Amino acid sequence: LKILLKNFSRKIDDQNYLRIAHCGVNPNNVKFYLKKNGIKNYNFVHLNDDFDYVILINRALTETIKNERLTCFSKFKGKKSFVSVKKGSIELSKIIKN
């Protein structure tokens, strides 16, 4: 998360107000690293609301649809990553732009 949000802060225009959703990550940790990287103009929104960016860690979702087990990555399958952190060829975390 630390590296992901550091890379994210380098790529965005921090003058604009951001609506950020998150999945599989503690929002307090996200707040800490956003503040540490100088991003102050943001508001957390729910995954089902309109958002600008979503921060994803590949964890299981608590909300299931039709008793299917979903992960945060599978919920946004097919969406292109804005920023990601990989180890080898495996994506550990990523941010998707809406």
Phi, psi and omega in degrees: 000320180301310181290320180301311183286334174294314177295322178298316182295334179283335186263344186258163172269106186283004177278335180276150177281129184251139170255114186244128173255162179216154180215123177081012184225147179287124182297332178293323176293320178297314178303316181301311183285331173295314179297317181299327181264012172082017179262114184242338184267077180212163175216137176280135177232165179284155180302329182275351178274174177285125181227160175271317181223150174231131179264124186238132167242137187285080178237165179288144176276147176279332178271119178246149179249125179054040178058023175270143176268121182244154170249168179299321180293321182290333178296328181246033180298137179093348178275141181281138179286136174276314176217141176215158175240125182238153169235109189070236179256006183260126176281121179271320180207157180202162175238132180248136176267134180276000000 
